[in-house]
Every structure is written in C-alpha cells, then in structure tokens.
C-alpha cells in the first residue's frame, strides 16, 4: 500500500517566550522549525514545508495559530495528532489535526487574523502572568483609549506603525476591529482584527496607544501618524510578551476549512 | 528621631517554580529567604524573622500567602510596599503591606488556610498553564470524585495522607471544606480549606482522588485510608506545580487584622 500524500491543517498553541519567533532560522529554536522537524520525522524523514497563518515575532505567543503542510503517512488524523502531541514540547502544543483539500493555504486563505495585547494592571504585578502580559500599573484613561481606537478601523496604509526594517512596500491592510476591554479589575486588553498585519504593527500601535492612555499624547496623534506615514512619530514598540495571536478566520468558519 | 520598630503583615503572591519552597535553607532560593533579605536591607541590615502562614513546598505557588515580621524603619506602610515592590523579583510580589498589632502571628492566628489544585483537562495540554496545573487529559468521573470529597470534611487524624517523613506527631486537623469544580471546559479544580495542613497532605489527597476519578480505586478507599492511618494505602503524591495557596482566613476578616 502506497503512502497517501495529503495536506493537513494544524491548529497550534504556543508560549513564545523560548522561541525565536515563528519563522525557521538556522541554529535557532523557532516554532516553524520545531513543527517541521516533528512532521518530517513522522513522514520517514521526508522534508516538509510548514506554512503558518501569522509569522509571530520572537517572544510573541499564540493560542490559535493555524498552519498547514503536506504529510506522507498512513496514519489517520487522530493518530497524527496523537503522535504530534507526544513529539512536540510542552510549550508548543498541537490543538487539532485535520486533513484539508490540497489547495488549502493557512496563510493565503486567512480572511482575517486577531491579535490581543494583555496588560497586567495590578499595582504589585501578578507573578503568574509575567510571561504573558505587560505590567502596567499606571492608570489609563479608558475614554481616550477608546476614542483613539475608534479612529483605526478601515483600509489604510500602516507605514506609520510598521517596523522601519520592514521589506514589504504595500502597507495597505484592512483593519476590521480595534477594541479595548477590562476583562477583570486586574487586566486590560487591546484586541485587533485585520486582513493582515505588518511587522511590529500591533506592538507599535499599543506603544502609541498606551502613551495616549497615560495622557502623554493627544488622541489626535493616531490620525496624524497614519496620515504622515512616518514611523518616527509613533510611540515605542511594546514588548513582545504581552502579545498573542488569538484567532484566524477562514471562509466558512473560523476553525476548519 | 528613633526608628519605630513595628510589626507588619505582608500579603504575598509567588510563582513557586523557581523556589525551593517557603522555608529558609542555606544556599537555596526560598521565599522566606528572599523576603527576609529584602526586609533586612530595608531596615539597615538588622536581621528579621519572617513568619509565613503556610510553609509551601518546593514548586508550590501562592496567590495569597500571608507573612509577618518586625521592621525598624521610618517609612510608612505605603513607602515600605513601594520599596519592596522595587526590591523583590518578578516571581515574588508583595500585594500589600499593613502595620498590625505587635501580637499578630501570620501562622498562629490563621483560622484556616485554603489550597487549590488545578488540572488542565485539555487533550493537547495548554502551553500557558504548564507551570501552574497538572495536565490530566484522561476523563474523570465527577460523581465519584464528589462522593469521595464529601467524606473528607471533619476533625480527623490525617496520617494516611501525610508524608512518611513528617516529624509532627499530632496529625489531627479540622478540614472545613473539600470541593471539586470545573470552572471551564478546560480546567478542573480541587479546593481544600482546613485549620492546618500536614506535609504533602493536599498532594496525597489529590493523588488518591485522581485514582478514584479515573475508576482505578473505589470511593470507599478514602474512608479506609483515614481509618487505617497508613500512608502506604494512599495514592501517589500529585506534582507540586498544580498546587496553590489561595487564601488565609483570620478572625474578623480574611484580608487584614
């Protein structure tokens, strides 16, 4: 019986702290690299290319990353999931494995992606979320933050909030949603959903928005930075550890195609 | 102006992963040792003894530990709290500092303490709680667990669930409450409130209860182990990382005296 080569969708969750980001780099521990090595081992050492919906930076987490790759294996999806759970480390977990049609492209087919930035607003700092949140004990002006966020959605050129070394020249992306929430007395979250994100885009937005929330900048700065498309006008890049890829949406449902 | 020596109550939260437990030990990083060193530095290097309500084991966490010590300082409570926040590491946070009456004893005055054991019940394991929960994907019989837990409360000799090397001979403690909950689809918790706990008592209870929940032991074993007072009859000691000291109650309110 010949091994059937097929494409699988992998839903992944990872603690990004000890990864040098998603993208494979020689000699570094990356999410793409660790997943590819495991799949390759499962398929009799046949190399495979793993595509990810979001190329998370070093230190950025994911609760719902989506990836895809070709596998040559007689195992069904459940057995593959079982094998991957046994092979992948505790900080990189396969949530689901599902055979998809050959043309599925986790990155290309994504209709939108959602990122959440988490703030620990306790005075002393919560020792249990130090890896997953930015400690921000200073008071925030929720009204100013919400006003600034309300000006973001739309199809725009995000050059003003993109890393200076970003090689991509078309910086137009459609931001569907930008919201601020306080899920509890100890936390605040900034959530962004867009057709795509540019390098450091969320972290630069958050860095600027936190300056607005602390009254160090006027709400109007957001519009000015967008219009001038000048990264030097925006605030600092917020630390990676507060950021998490929390969802990827596809045509016909967010979880599977 | 002479420095006023006074007693303070310290409310602490810590991630126990990188501590060799509460109790000071030469050459080891312990919670008591790190707190005492900070307070000593604050008080012009005058040594101080820090008492803790619960002597948590290596790897056990606390979201609401209570401690007390004498301080010789002109700083008021707010300034002490501020100084301690700056001195203590990210995995050991002072939640509150409050001057208490001279006779306050965080350990002796505690009416009850509560410990919670957390299970990550997801199939793949949640990469964000690996330090704070035991991964337990196998199904649990909630009814059996609740039946077994219902037999525990009362004033009893806990020898059957106490570490073999425990030097304490009076092993009678009053267990006020023992409950099982599923706060979400992905978690299960076992919570215990008692006048006091013996070494490994909660972890031995949990180890035995999980065997009951998995159908490997009958519910009746709990009563038999208590009656026979024989540690060798009970299940294994559950790993430290799932356990957290979540509350200490005092006469007149849980937070302050």
CSV table of C-alpha atoms in Angstrom, one decimal:
chain,number,residue,atom,x,y,z
A,1,UNK,CA,0.0,0.0,0.0
A,2,UNK,CA,1.5,3.3,-1.1
A,3,UNK,CA,1.6,6.2,1.5
A,4,UNK,CA,-1.0,8.8,0.6
A,5,UNK,CA,0.4,12.3,0.5
A,6,UNK,CA,-2.2,14.7,1.8
A,7,UNK,CA,-2.4,18.3,3.2
A,8,UNK,CA,-3.2,18.7,6.8
A,9,UNK,CA,-4.3,21.7,8.8
A,10,UNK,CA,-2.6,22.1,12.2
A,11,UNK,CA,-4.1,24.2,14.9
A,12,UNK,CA,-1.3,25.2,17.3
A,13,UNK,CA,-0.9,27.0,20.7
A,14,UNK,CA,2.5,28.1,22.0
A,15,UNK,CA,4.2,30.0,24.7
A,16,UNK,CA,6.5,32.2,22.6
A,17,UNK,CA,8.9,33.0,25.4
A,18,UNK,CA,11.6,30.5,24.5
A,19,UNK,CA,11.1,30.6,20.7
A,20,UNK,CA,13.0,32.9,18.3
A,21,UNK,CA,9.6,33.6,16.6
A,22,UNK,CA,7.7,31.6,14.0
A,23,UNK,CA,10.0,31.7,11.1
A,24,UNK,CA,12.6,29.0,10.6
A,25,UNK,CA,16.2,30.3,11.1
A,26,UNK,CA,19.4,28.2,11.1
A,27,UNK,CA,20.5,27.3,14.6
A,28,UNK,CA,17.6,29.0,16.3
A,29,UNK,CA,14.6,27.4,18.1
A,30,UNK,CA,11.6,28.6,16.1
A,31,UNK,CA,8.0,27.4,16.0
A,32,UNK,CA,8.1,26.6,12.3
A,33,UNK,CA,11.4,24.7,12.7
A,34,UNK,CA,10.2,22.6,15.6
A,35,UNK,CA,6.9,21.7,13.9
A,36,UNK,CA,8.7,20.9,10.6
A,37,UNK,CA,11.2,18.7,12.4
A,38,UNK,CA,8.4,16.7,14.1
A,39,UNK,CA,6.4,16.3,10.9
A,40,UNK,CA,9.5,15.3,8.9
A,41,UNK,CA,10.2,12.6,11.5
A,42,UNK,CA,6.6,11.4,11.3
A,43,UNK,CA,6.9,11.1,7.5
A,44,UNK,CA,10.0,8.9,7.3
A,45,UNK,CA,12.4,11.9,7.2
A,46,UNK,CA,10.8,13.3,4.0
A,47,UNK,CA,11.3,17.2,4.4
A,48,UNK,CA,8.1,19.2,4.5
A,49,UNK,CA,7.4,22.9,4.4
A,50,UNK,CA,5.1,24.2,7.2
A,51,UNK,CA,3.1,27.4,6.4
A,52,UNK,CA,1.8,29.5,9.2
A,53,UNK,CA,-1.1,32.0,9.1
A,54,UNK,CA,0.8,34.5,11.3
A,55,UNK,CA,4.5,34.9,11.4
A,56,UNK,CA,4.8,35.8,15.1
A,57,UNK,CA,7.9,37.6,16.3
A,58,UNK,CA,10.3,36.3,18.9
A,59,UNK,CA,8.5,36.1,22.3
A,60,UNK,CA,5.0,36.5,20.8
A,61,UNK,CA,2.5,33.8,21.8
A,62,UNK,CA,-0.3,32.1,20.0
A,63,UNK,CA,-3.4,30.5,21.4
A,64,UNK,CA,-4.8,29.8,18.0
A,65,UNK,CA,-2.2,29.7,15.2
A,66,UNK,CA,-3.1,27.8,12.1
A,67,UNK,CA,-0.5,26.1,9.9
A,68,UNK,CA,-0.6,23.6,7.0
A,69,UNK,CA,1.8,21.1,5.4
A,70,UNK,CA,1.9,18.0,3.3
A,71,UNK,CA,2.3,14.7,5.0
A,72,UNK,CA,3.1,11.3,3.6
A,73,UNK,CA,1.8,8.9,6.1
A,74,UNK,CA,-0.6,6.0,6.6
A,75,UNK,CA,-1.7,7.4,9.9
A,76,UNK,CA,-5.2,9.0,10.0
A,77,UNK,CA,-5.7,12.5,11.5
A,78,UNK,CA,-6.3,11.2,15.1
A,79,UNK,CA,-3.1,9.1,15.1
A,80,UNK,CA,-1.1,12.0,13.6
A,81,UNK,CA,-2.5,14.3,16.4
A,82,UNK,CA,-1.6,11.7,19.0
A,83,UNK,CA,1.9,11.3,17.6
A,84,UNK,CA,2.5,15.1,17.4
A,85,UNK,CA,1.3,15.5,21.0
A,86,UNK,CA,3.9,13.0,22.1
A,87,UNK,CA,6.7,14.6,20.0
A,88,UNK,CA,6.1,18.4,20.5
A,89,UNK,CA,7.4,20.1,23.7
A,90,UNK,CA,5.2,21.4,26.5
A,91,UNK,CA,5.4,25.0,25.2
A,92,UNK,CA,4.2,24.1,21.7
A,93,UNK,CA,1.0,22.1,21.6
A,94,UNK,CA,-1.0,20.8,18.6
A,95,UNK,CA,-4.6,21.5,19.3
A,96,UNK,CA,-6.0,19.8,16.3
A,97,UNK,CA,-5.0,18.0,13.1
A,98,UNK,CA,-7.4,17.8,10.2
A,99,UNK,CA,-7.0,16.7,6.5
A,100,UNK,CA,-7.9,19.6,4.2
A,101,UNK,CA,-8.2,20.0,0.4
A,102,UNK,CA,-5.0,20.1,-1.4
A,103,UNK,CA,-5.3,23.8,-2.2
A,104,UNK,CA,-5.6,25.0,1.4
A,105,UNK,CA,-3.1,27.6,2.4
A,106,UNK,CA,-3.2,28.6,6.0
A,107,UNK,CA,-1.7,32.0,5.3
A,108,UNK,CA,-3.2,32.8,1.9
A,109,UNK,CA,-6.7,31.7,2.7
A,110,UNK,CA,-6.9,33.5,6.0
A,111,UNK,CA,-9.7,36.1,5.8
A,112,UNK,CA,-8.6,37.8,9.0
A,113,UNK,CA,-6.3,37.4,12.0
A,114,UNK,CA,-6.8,38.6,15.5
A,115,UNK,CA,-4.1,39.6,18.0
A,116,UNK,CA,-4.6,40.5,21.6
A,117,UNK,CA,-2.3,42.6,23.8
A,118,UNK,CA,-2.7,42.0,27.5
A,119,UNK,CA,-1.8,44.4,30.3
A,120,UNK,CA,-1.4,43.3,34.0
A,121,UNK,CA,-2.8,46.4,35.7
A,122,UNK,CA,-2.2,45.3,39.3
A,123,UNK,CA,0.0,47.6,41.4
A,124,UNK,CA,2.4,44.9,42.5
A,125,UNK,CA,2.4,42.8,39.3
A,126,UNK,CA,0.9,39.3,39.1
A,127,UNK,CA,3.7,36.7,39.3
A,128,UNK,CA,1.6,34.2,37.3
A,129,UNK,CA,1.3,36.3,34.1
A,130,UNK,CA,4.8,37.8,33.8
A,131,UNK,CA,5.4,35.8,30.7
A,132,UNK,CA,2.1,36.7,29.0
A,133,UNK,CA,1.3,40.4,29.9
A,134,UNK,CA,3.0,43.8,30.2
A,135,UNK,CA,2.9,45.0,33.7
A,136,UNK,CA,1.2,48.4,33.5
A,137,UNK,CA,0.3,49.7,37.0
A,138,UNK,CA,-0.1,53.3,35.9
A,139,UNK,CA,-3.8,54.5,35.5
A,140,UNK,CA,-5.2,54.6,31.9
A,141,UNK,CA,-7.8,56.9,30.5
A,142,UNK,CA,-10.2,54.4,29.1
A,143,UNK,CA,-12.2,57.1,27.3
A,144,UNK,CA,-9.1,58.4,25.5
A,145,UNK,CA,-8.0,54.9,24.6
A,146,UNK,CA,-11.4,54.0,23.2
A,147,UNK,CA,-11.5,57.3,21.2
A,148,UNK,CA,-8.1,56.6,19.7
A,149,UNK,CA,-9.0,53.0,18.9
A,150,UNK,CA,-12.2,54.1,17.2
A,151,UNK,CA,-10.2,56.0,14.6
A,152,UNK,CA,-8.2,53.0,13.5
A,153,UNK,CA,-10.5,50.6,11.6
A,154,UNK,CA,-10.6,50.9,7.8
A,155,UNK,CA,-8.5,50.2,4.8
A,156,UNK,CA,-5.3,52.2,5.4
A,157,UNK,CA,-1.6,52.5,4.8
A,158,UNK,CA,0.0,51.5,8.1
A,159,UNK,CA,3.6,52.7,7.3
A,160,UNK,CA,3.5,54.9,10.4
A,161,UNK,CA,3.1,51.9,12.6
A,162,UNK,CA,5.4,49.5,10.7
A,163,UNK,CA,8.9,48.5,11.7
A,164,UNK,CA,11.5,50.6,9.9
A,165,UNK,CA,13.2,47.5,8.5
A,166,UNK,CA,10.0,46.0,7.0
A,167,UNK,CA,10.8,45.0,3.4
A,168,UNK,CA,7.1,45.0,2.3
A,169,UNK,CA,6.3,48.0,0.2
A,170,UNK,CA,2.5,47.7,0.0
A,171,UNK,CA,1.5,48.6,3.5
A,172,UNK,CA,-2.2,48.8,3.0
A,173,UNK,CA,-4.2,46.5,5.2
A,174,UNK,CA,-7.8,46.4,6.2
A,175,UNK,CA,-8.3,46.7,10.0
A,176,UNK,CA,-11.7,45.3,10.8
A,177,UNK,CA,-11.8,45.9,14.5
A,178,UNK,CA,-9.8,47.5,17.3
A,179,UNK,CA,-11.1,47.4,20.9
A,180,UNK,CA,-10.2,48.0,24.5
A,181,UNK,CA,-11.6,45.9,27.3
A,182,UNK,CA,-11.1,45.3,31.0
A,183,UNK,CA,-12.0,41.6,31.5
A,184,UNK,CA,-11.3,41.9,35.2
A,185,UNK,CA,-10.1,44.5,37.8
A,186,UNK,CA,-6.5,43.3,37.2
A,187,UNK,CA,-6.4,43.1,33.4
A,188,UNK,CA,-6.8,45.3,30.3
A,189,UNK,CA,-6.7,44.0,26.7
A,190,UNK,CA,-6.3,45.6,23.3
A,191,UNK,CA,-7.6,43.4,20.5
A,192,UNK,CA,-7.1,43.9,16.8
A,193,UNK,CA,-8.6,42.0,13.9
A,194,UNK,CA,-7.3,42.7,10.3
A,195,UNK,CA,-6.9,41.2,6.9
A,196,UNK,CA,-3.2,41.2,7.6
A,197,UNK,CA,-0.6,42.8,9.9
A,198,UNK,CA,2.8,44.3,9.1
A,199,UNK,CA,6.0,43.8,11.2
A,200,UNK,CA,5.6,45.2,14.7
A,201,UNK,CA,2.3,46.8,13.7
A,202,UNK,CA,0.3,45.8,16.8
A,203,UNK,CA,3.2,46.4,19.1
A,204,UNK,CA,3.7,49.9,17.7
A,205,UNK,CA,0.0,50.7,17.9
A,206,UNK,CA,0.0,49.5,21.5
A,207,UNK,CA,3.1,51.6,22.4
A,208,UNK,CA,1.4,54.7,21.0
A,209,UNK,CA,-2.0,53.9,22.5
A,210,UNK,CA,-0.5,53.5,25.9
A,211,UNK,CA,1.1,56.9,25.7
A,212,UNK,CA,-2.4,58.3,24.8
A,213,UNK,CA,-4.0,56.3,27.7
A,214,UNK,CA,-1.5,57.8,30.1
A,215,UNK,CA,-2.2,61.4,28.8
A,216,UNK,CA,1.3,61.8,27.3
A,217,UNK,CA,-0.1,62.3,23.8
A,218,UNK,CA,-3.4,63.6,22.4
A,219,UNK,CA,-5.9,61.2,20.8
A,220,UNK,CA,-5.4,63.1,17.5
A,221,UNK,CA,-1.8,61.7,17.2
A,222,UNK,CA,-3.2,58.5,15.8
A,223,UNK,CA,-4.7,60.2,12.7
A,224,UNK,CA,-1.6,62.3,12.3
A,225,UNK,CA,0.8,59.3,12.3
A,226,UNK,CA,-1.4,57.4,9.9
A,227,UNK,CA,-1.6,60.4,7.5
A,228,UNK,CA,2.1,61.3,7.7
A,229,UNK,CA,3.1,57.5,7.4
A,230,UNK,CA,6.2,58.3,9.5
A,231,UNK,CA,7.2,55.6,12.0
A,232,UNK,CA,9.4,58.1,13.9
A,233,UNK,CA,6.2,60.0,15.0
A,234,UNK,CA,4.7,56.9,16.7
A,235,UNK,CA,5.4,55.6,20.3
A,236,UNK,CA,7.8,52.8,21.3
A,237,UNK,CA,7.3,49.2,20.3
A,238,UNK,CA,5.5,47.5,23.2
A,239,UNK,CA,7.3,44.3,24.5
A,240,UNK,CA,6.6,41.0,22.7
A,241,UNK,CA,5.5,39.1,25.8
A,242,UNK,CA,2.1,40.9,26.0
A,243,UNK,CA,1.1,39.9,22.5
A,244,UNK,CA,-0.8,36.8,21.5
A,245,UNK,CA,-2.3,35.5,18.1
A,246,UNK,CA,-5.8,34.6,19.3
A,247,UNK,CA,-7.6,33.7,16.1
A,248,UNK,CA,-7.5,33.1,12.4
A,249,UNK,CA,-10.7,33.3,10.4
A,250,UNK,CA,-11.4,31.4,7.1
A,251,UNK,CA,-14.2,31.5,4.7
A,252,UNK,CA,-17.0,29.2,6.1
A,253,UNK,CA,-15.9,29.2,9.7
A,254,UNK,CA,-13.0,30.1,11.9
A,255,UNK,CA,-11.8,26.7,13.0
A,256,UNK,CA,-11.6,24.4,9.9
A,257,UNK,CA,-11.9,24.5,6.2
B,1,UNK,CA,14.2,60.6,65.9
B,2,UNK,CA,14.5,56.9,66.8
B,3,UNK,CA,13.2,54.4,64.3
B,4,UNK,CA,10.0,52.9,65.4
B,5,UNK,CA,10.1,49.1,65.5
B,6,UNK,CA,6.7,47.7,64.5
B,7,UNK,CA,5.1,44.5,63.1
B,8,UNK,CA,3.9,44.4,59.6
B,9,UNK,CA,1.7,42.0,57.7
B,10,UNK,CA,2.8,41.1,54.2
B,11,UNK,CA,0.4,39.7,51.6
B,12,UNK,CA,2.5,37.8,49.0
B,13,UNK,CA,1.9,36.1,45.7
B,14,UNK,CA,4.5,33.9,44.1
B,15,UNK,CA,5.2,31.5,41.3
B,16,UNK,CA,6.8,28.7,43.2
B,17,UNK,CA,8.5,27.1,40.2
B,18,UNK,CA,11.9,28.6,40.8
B,19,UNK,CA,11.8,28.5,44.7
B,20,UNK,CA,12.9,25.6,46.9
B,21,UNK,CA,9.8,26.2,48.9
B,22,UNK,CA,8.9,28.7,51.6
B,23,UNK,CA,11.3,27.8,54.4
B,24,UNK,CA,14.8,29.3,54.5
B,25,UNK,CA,17.6,26.9,53.7
B,26,UNK,CA,21.3,27.8,53.4
B,27,UNK,CA,22.3,28.2,49.9
B,28,UNK,CA,18.8,27.7,48.4
B,29,UNK,CA,16.5,30.3,46.9
B,30,UNK,CA,13.5,30.2,49.2
B,31,UNK,CA,10.5,32.5,49.5
B,32,UNK,CA,11.2,33.2,53.2
B,33,UNK,CA,14.9,33.8,52.5
B,34,UNK,CA,14.3,36.2,49.6
B,35,UNK,CA,11.6,38.2,51.6
B,36,UNK,CA,13.8,38.3,54.8
B,37,UNK,CA,16.8,39.5,52.7
B,38,UNK,CA,14.8,42.4,51.3
B,39,UNK,CA,13.3,43.4,54.6
B,40,UNK,CA,16.7,43.2,56.3
B,41,UNK,CA,18.1,45.5,53.6
B,42,UNK,CA,15.3,47.9,54.1
B,43,UNK,CA,16.0,48.0,57.9
B,44,UNK,CA,19.6,48.9,57.8
B,45,UNK,CA,20.8,45.3,57.7
B,46,UNK,CA,19.1,44.4,61.0
B,47,UNK,CA,18.2,40.7,60.7
B,48,UNK,CA,14.5,39.9,60.8
B,49,UNK,CA,12.5,36.7,61.1
B,50,UNK,CA,9.7,36.4,58.6
B,51,UNK,CA,6.8,34.1,59.6
B,52,UNK,CA,4.5,32.6,56.9
B,53,UNK,CA,1.0,31.3,57.3
B,54,UNK,CA,1.7,28.3,55.0
B,55,UNK,CA,5.0,26.6,54.6
B,56,UNK,CA,4.6,25.8,50.9
B,57,UNK,CA,6.8,23.0,49.4
B,58,UNK,CA,9.2,23.5,46.6
B,59,UNK,CA,7.3,24.3,43.4
B,60,UNK,CA,4.1,25.1,45.2
B,61,UNK,CA,2.6,28.5,44.3
B,62,UNK,CA,0.7,31.1,46.4
B,63,UNK,CA,-1.7,33.7,45.2
B,64,UNK,CA,-2.5,34.8,48.8
B,65,UNK,CA,0.3,33.9,51.2
B,66,UNK,CA,0.3,35.9,54.5
B,67,UNK,CA,3.5,36.7,56.4
B,68,UNK,CA,4.6,38.9,59.2
B,69,UNK,CA,7.8,40.4,60.5
B,70,UNK,CA,9.2,43.2,62.7
B,71,UNK,CA,10.6,46.2,60.8
B,72,UNK,CA,12.7,49.1,62.1
B,73,UNK,CA,12.1,51.8,59.6
B,74,UNK,CA,10.8,55.4,59.4
B,75,UNK,CA,8.9,54.5,56.2
B,76,UNK,CA,5.2,54.3,56.4
B,77,UNK,CA,3.4,51.2,55.0
B,78,UNK,CA,2.9,52.7,51.5
B,79,UNK,CA,6.6,53.5,51.2
B,80,UNK,CA,7.6,50.1,52.5
B,81,UNK,CA,5.3,48.5,49.9
B,82,UNK,CA,6.8,50.6,47.2
B,83,UNK,CA,10.3,49.8,48.3
B,84,UNK,CA,9.5,46.0,48.5
B,85,UNK,CA,7.9,46.1,45.0
B,86,UNK,CA,11.1,47.5,43.7
B,87,UNK,CA,13.4,45.0,45.5
B,88,UNK,CA,11.5,41.7,45.1
B,89,UNK,CA,11.8,39.7,41.9
B,90,UNK,CA,9.0,39.3,39.3
B,91,UNK,CA,8.1,35.8,40.6
B,92,UNK,CA,7.6,37.0,44.2
B,93,UNK,CA,5.3,40.0,44.5
B,94,UNK,CA,4.2,41.9,47.7
B,95,UNK,CA,0.5,42.5,47.2
B,96,UNK,CA,0.0,44.6,50.4
B,97,UNK,CA,1.9,45.9,53.5
B,98,UNK,CA,0.0,46.8,56.6
B,99,UNK,CA,1.1,47.6,60.2
B,100,UNK,CA,-0.5,45.2,62.6
B,101,UNK,CA,-0.7,44.9,66.4
B,102,UNK,CA,2.5,43.6,68.0
B,103,UNK,CA,1.0,40.2,68.8
B,104,UNK,CA,-0.1,39.3,65.3
B,105,UNK,CA,1.3,36.0,64.1
B,106,UNK,CA,0.5,35.1,60.5
B,107,UNK,CA,0.8,31.4,61.2
B,108,UNK,CA,-0.5,31.1,64.7
B,109,UNK,CA,-3.5,33.5,64.2
B,110,UNK,CA,-4.7,31.8,60.9
B,111,UNK,CA,-8.1,30.4,61.4
B,112,UNK,CA,-8.0,28.4,58.2
B,113,UNK,CA,-6.0,28.1,55.0
B,114,UNK,CA,-7.2,27.2,51.5
B,115,UNK,CA,-5.3,25.3,48.9
B,116,UNK,CA,-6.4,24.7,45.3
B,117,UNK,CA,-5.1,22.0,43.0
B,118,UNK,CA,-5.6,22.8,39.3
B,119,UNK,CA,-5.9,20.3,36.4
B,120,UNK,CA,-5.5,21.2,32.8
B,121,UNK,CA,-8.1,18.8,31.2
B,122,UNK,CA,-7.4,19.7,27.5
B,123,UNK,CA,-6.3,16.8,25.3
B,124,UNK,CA,-3.2,18.5,23.9
B,125,UNK,CA,-2.2,20.4,27.1
B,126,UNK,CA,-2.4,24.2,27.4
B,127,UNK,CA,1.1,25.7,26.9
B,128,UNK,CA,0.2,28.7,29.0
B,129,UNK,CA,-0.5,26.8,32.3
B,130,UNK,CA,2.2,24.2,32.2
B,131,UNK,CA,3.8,25.8,35.3
B,132,UNK,CA,0.5,26.0,37.2
B,133,UNK,CA,-1.5,23.0,36.5
B,134,UNK,CA,-1.2,19.2,36.1
B,135,UNK,CA,-2.0,18.1,32.6
B,136,UNK,CA,-4.8,15.5,33.1
B,137,UNK,CA,-6.4,14.7,29.7
B,138,UNK,CA,-8.0,11.4,30.9
B,139,UNK,CA,-11.7,11.6,31.7
B,140,UNK,CA,-12.7,12.0,35.3
B,141,UNK,CA,-15.9,10.6,37.0
B,142,UNK,CA,-17.1,13.8,38.6
B,143,UNK,CA,-19.7,12.0,40.6
B,144,UNK,CA,-17.2,9.6,42.1
B,145,UNK,CA,-14.9,12.5,42.9
B,146,UNK,CA,-17.6,14.5,44.6
B,147,UNK,CA,-18.7,11.4,46.6
B,148,UNK,CA,-15.1,10.9,47.8
B,149,UNK,CA,-14.6,14.5,48.7
B,150,UNK,CA,-17.9,14.6,50.6
B,151,UNK,CA,-16.4,12.0,53.0
B,152,UNK,CA,-13.4,14.2,53.9
B,153,UNK,CA,-14.6,17.2,56.0
B,154,UNK,CA,-14.3,16.9,59.7
B,155,UNK,CA,-11.8,16.8,62.6
B,156,UNK,CA,-9.7,13.8,61.7
B,157,UNK,CA,-6.2,12.2,62.0
B,158,UNK,CA,-4.7,12.6,58.6
B,159,UNK,CA,-1.8,10.2,59.0
B,160,UNK,CA,-2.9,8.2,56.0
B,161,UNK,CA,-2.4,11.2,53.7
B,162,UNK,CA,0.7,12.6,55.4
B,163,UNK,CA,4.3,12.4,54.1
B,164,UNK,CA,6.1,9.4,55.7
B,165,UNK,CA,8.9,11.7,56.9
B,166,UNK,CA,6.6,14.2,58.6
B,167,UNK,CA,8.0,14.8,62.1
B,168,UNK,CA,4.7,16.1,63.6
B,169,UNK,CA,3.1,13.5,65.8
B,170,UNK,CA,-0.3,15.2,66.3
B,171,UNK,CA,-1.9,14.8,62.9
B,172,UNK,CA,-5.4,15.8,63.8
B,173,UNK,CA,-6.6,18.7,61.7
B,174,UNK,CA,-10.0,20.1,61.0
B,175,UNK,CA,-10.9,20.0,57.3
B,176,UNK,CA,-13.7,22.5,56.8
B,177,UNK,CA,-14.3,22.1,53.1
B,178,UNK,CA,-13.3,19.9,50.2
B,179,UNK,CA,-14.8,20.6,46.7
B,180,UNK,CA,-14.4,19.7,43.1
B,181,UNK,CA,-15.3,22.2,40.3
B,182,UNK,CA,-14.9,22.7,36.6
B,183,UNK,CA,-14.5,26.5,36.2
B,184,UNK,CA,-14.3,26.0,32.4
B,185,UNK,CA,-14.3,23.2,29.8
B,186,UNK,CA,-10.5,23.1,30.0
B,187,UNK,CA,-10.0,23.1,33.8
B,188,UNK,CA,-10.8,21.2,36.9
B,189,UNK,CA,-10.0,22.3,40.5
B,190,UNK,CA,-9.9,20.6,43.9
B,191,UNK,CA,-10.1,23.1,46.7
B,192,UNK,CA,-9.4,22.3,50.4
B,193,UNK,CA,-9.9,24.6,53.4
B,194,UNK,CA,-8.6,23.4,56.8
B,195,UNK,CA,-7.4,24.6,60.2
B,196,UNK,CA,-4.0,23.4,59.1
B,197,UNK,CA,-2.3,21.0,56.7
B,198,UNK,CA,0.4,18.4,57.1
B,199,UNK,CA,3.3,17.8,54.8
B,200,UNK,CA,2.1,16.6,51.3
B,201,UNK,CA,-1.4,16.3,52.7
B,202,UNK,CA,-3.2,18.0,49.8
B,203,UNK,CA,-0.9,16.4,47.2
B,204,UNK,CA,-1.5,12.9,48.7
B,205,UNK,CA,-5.3,13.6,48.8
B,206,UNK,CA,-5.2,14.7,45.2
B,207,UNK,CA,-3.1,11.7,44.0
B,208,UNK,CA,-5.6,9.4,45.6
B,209,UNK,CA,-8.7,11.3,44.5
B,210,UNK,CA,-7.5,11.2,40.8
B,211,UNK,CA,-7.2,7.4,41.0
B,212,UNK,CA,-10.8,7.4,42.2
B,213,UNK,CA,-11.8,9.8,39.5
B,214,UNK,CA,-10.3,7.5,36.9
B,215,UNK,CA,-12.0,4.5,38.2
B,216,UNK,CA,-8.9,2.8,39.4
B,217,UNK,CA,-10.0,2.7,43.1
B,218,UNK,CA,-13.4,2.6,44.8
B,219,UNK,CA,-14.7,5.7,46.5
B,220,UNK,CA,-14.6,3.8,49.8
B,221,UNK,CA,-10.8,3.8,49.8
B,222,UNK,CA,-10.8,7.3,51.3
B,223,UNK,CA,-12.5,6.2,54.5
B,224,UNK,CA,-10.3,3.1,54.7
B,225,UNK,CA,-7.1,5.1,54.4
B,226,UNK,CA,-8.3,7.6,57.0
B,227,UNK,CA,-9.3,4.8,59.4
B,228,UNK,CA,-6.1,2.7,58.9
B,229,UNK,CA,-3.8,5.8,59.1
B,230,UNK,CA,-1.5,4.1,56.7
B,231,UNK,CA,0.2,6.2,54.1
B,232,UNK,CA,1.2,3.2,52.0
B,233,UNK,CA,-2.5,2.6,51.2
B,234,UNK,CA,-3.0,6.0,49.6
B,235,UNK,CA,-2.2,7.0,46.0
B,236,UNK,CA,0.9,8.8,44.7
B,237,UNK,CA,1.8,12.4,45.7
B,238,UNK,CA,0.5,14.7,43.0
B,239,UNK,CA,3.1,17.0,41.5
B,240,UNK,CA,3.8,20.3,43.3
B,241,UNK,CA,3.1,22.5,40.2
B,242,UNK,CA,-0.7,22.1,40.3
B,243,UNK,CA,-0.9,23.4,43.9
B,244,UNK,CA,-1.5,26.9,45.1
B,245,UNK,CA,-2.1,28.5,48.5
B,246,UNK,CA,-5.2,30.6,47.6
B,247,UNK,CA,-6.3,32.1,50.9
B,248,UNK,CA,-5.7,32.5,54.7
B,249,UNK,CA,-8.5,33.4,57.0
B,250,UNK,CA,-8.2,35.4,60.2
B,251,UNK,CA,-10.7,36.3,62.9
B,252,UNK,CA,-12.5,39.4,61.7
B,253,UNK,CA,-11.9,39.0,58.0
B,254,UNK,CA,-9.8,37.2,55.6
B,255,UNK,CA,-7.5,40.0,54.4
B,256,UNK,CA,-6.3,42.0,57.4
B,257,UNK,CA,-6.3,42.0,61.2
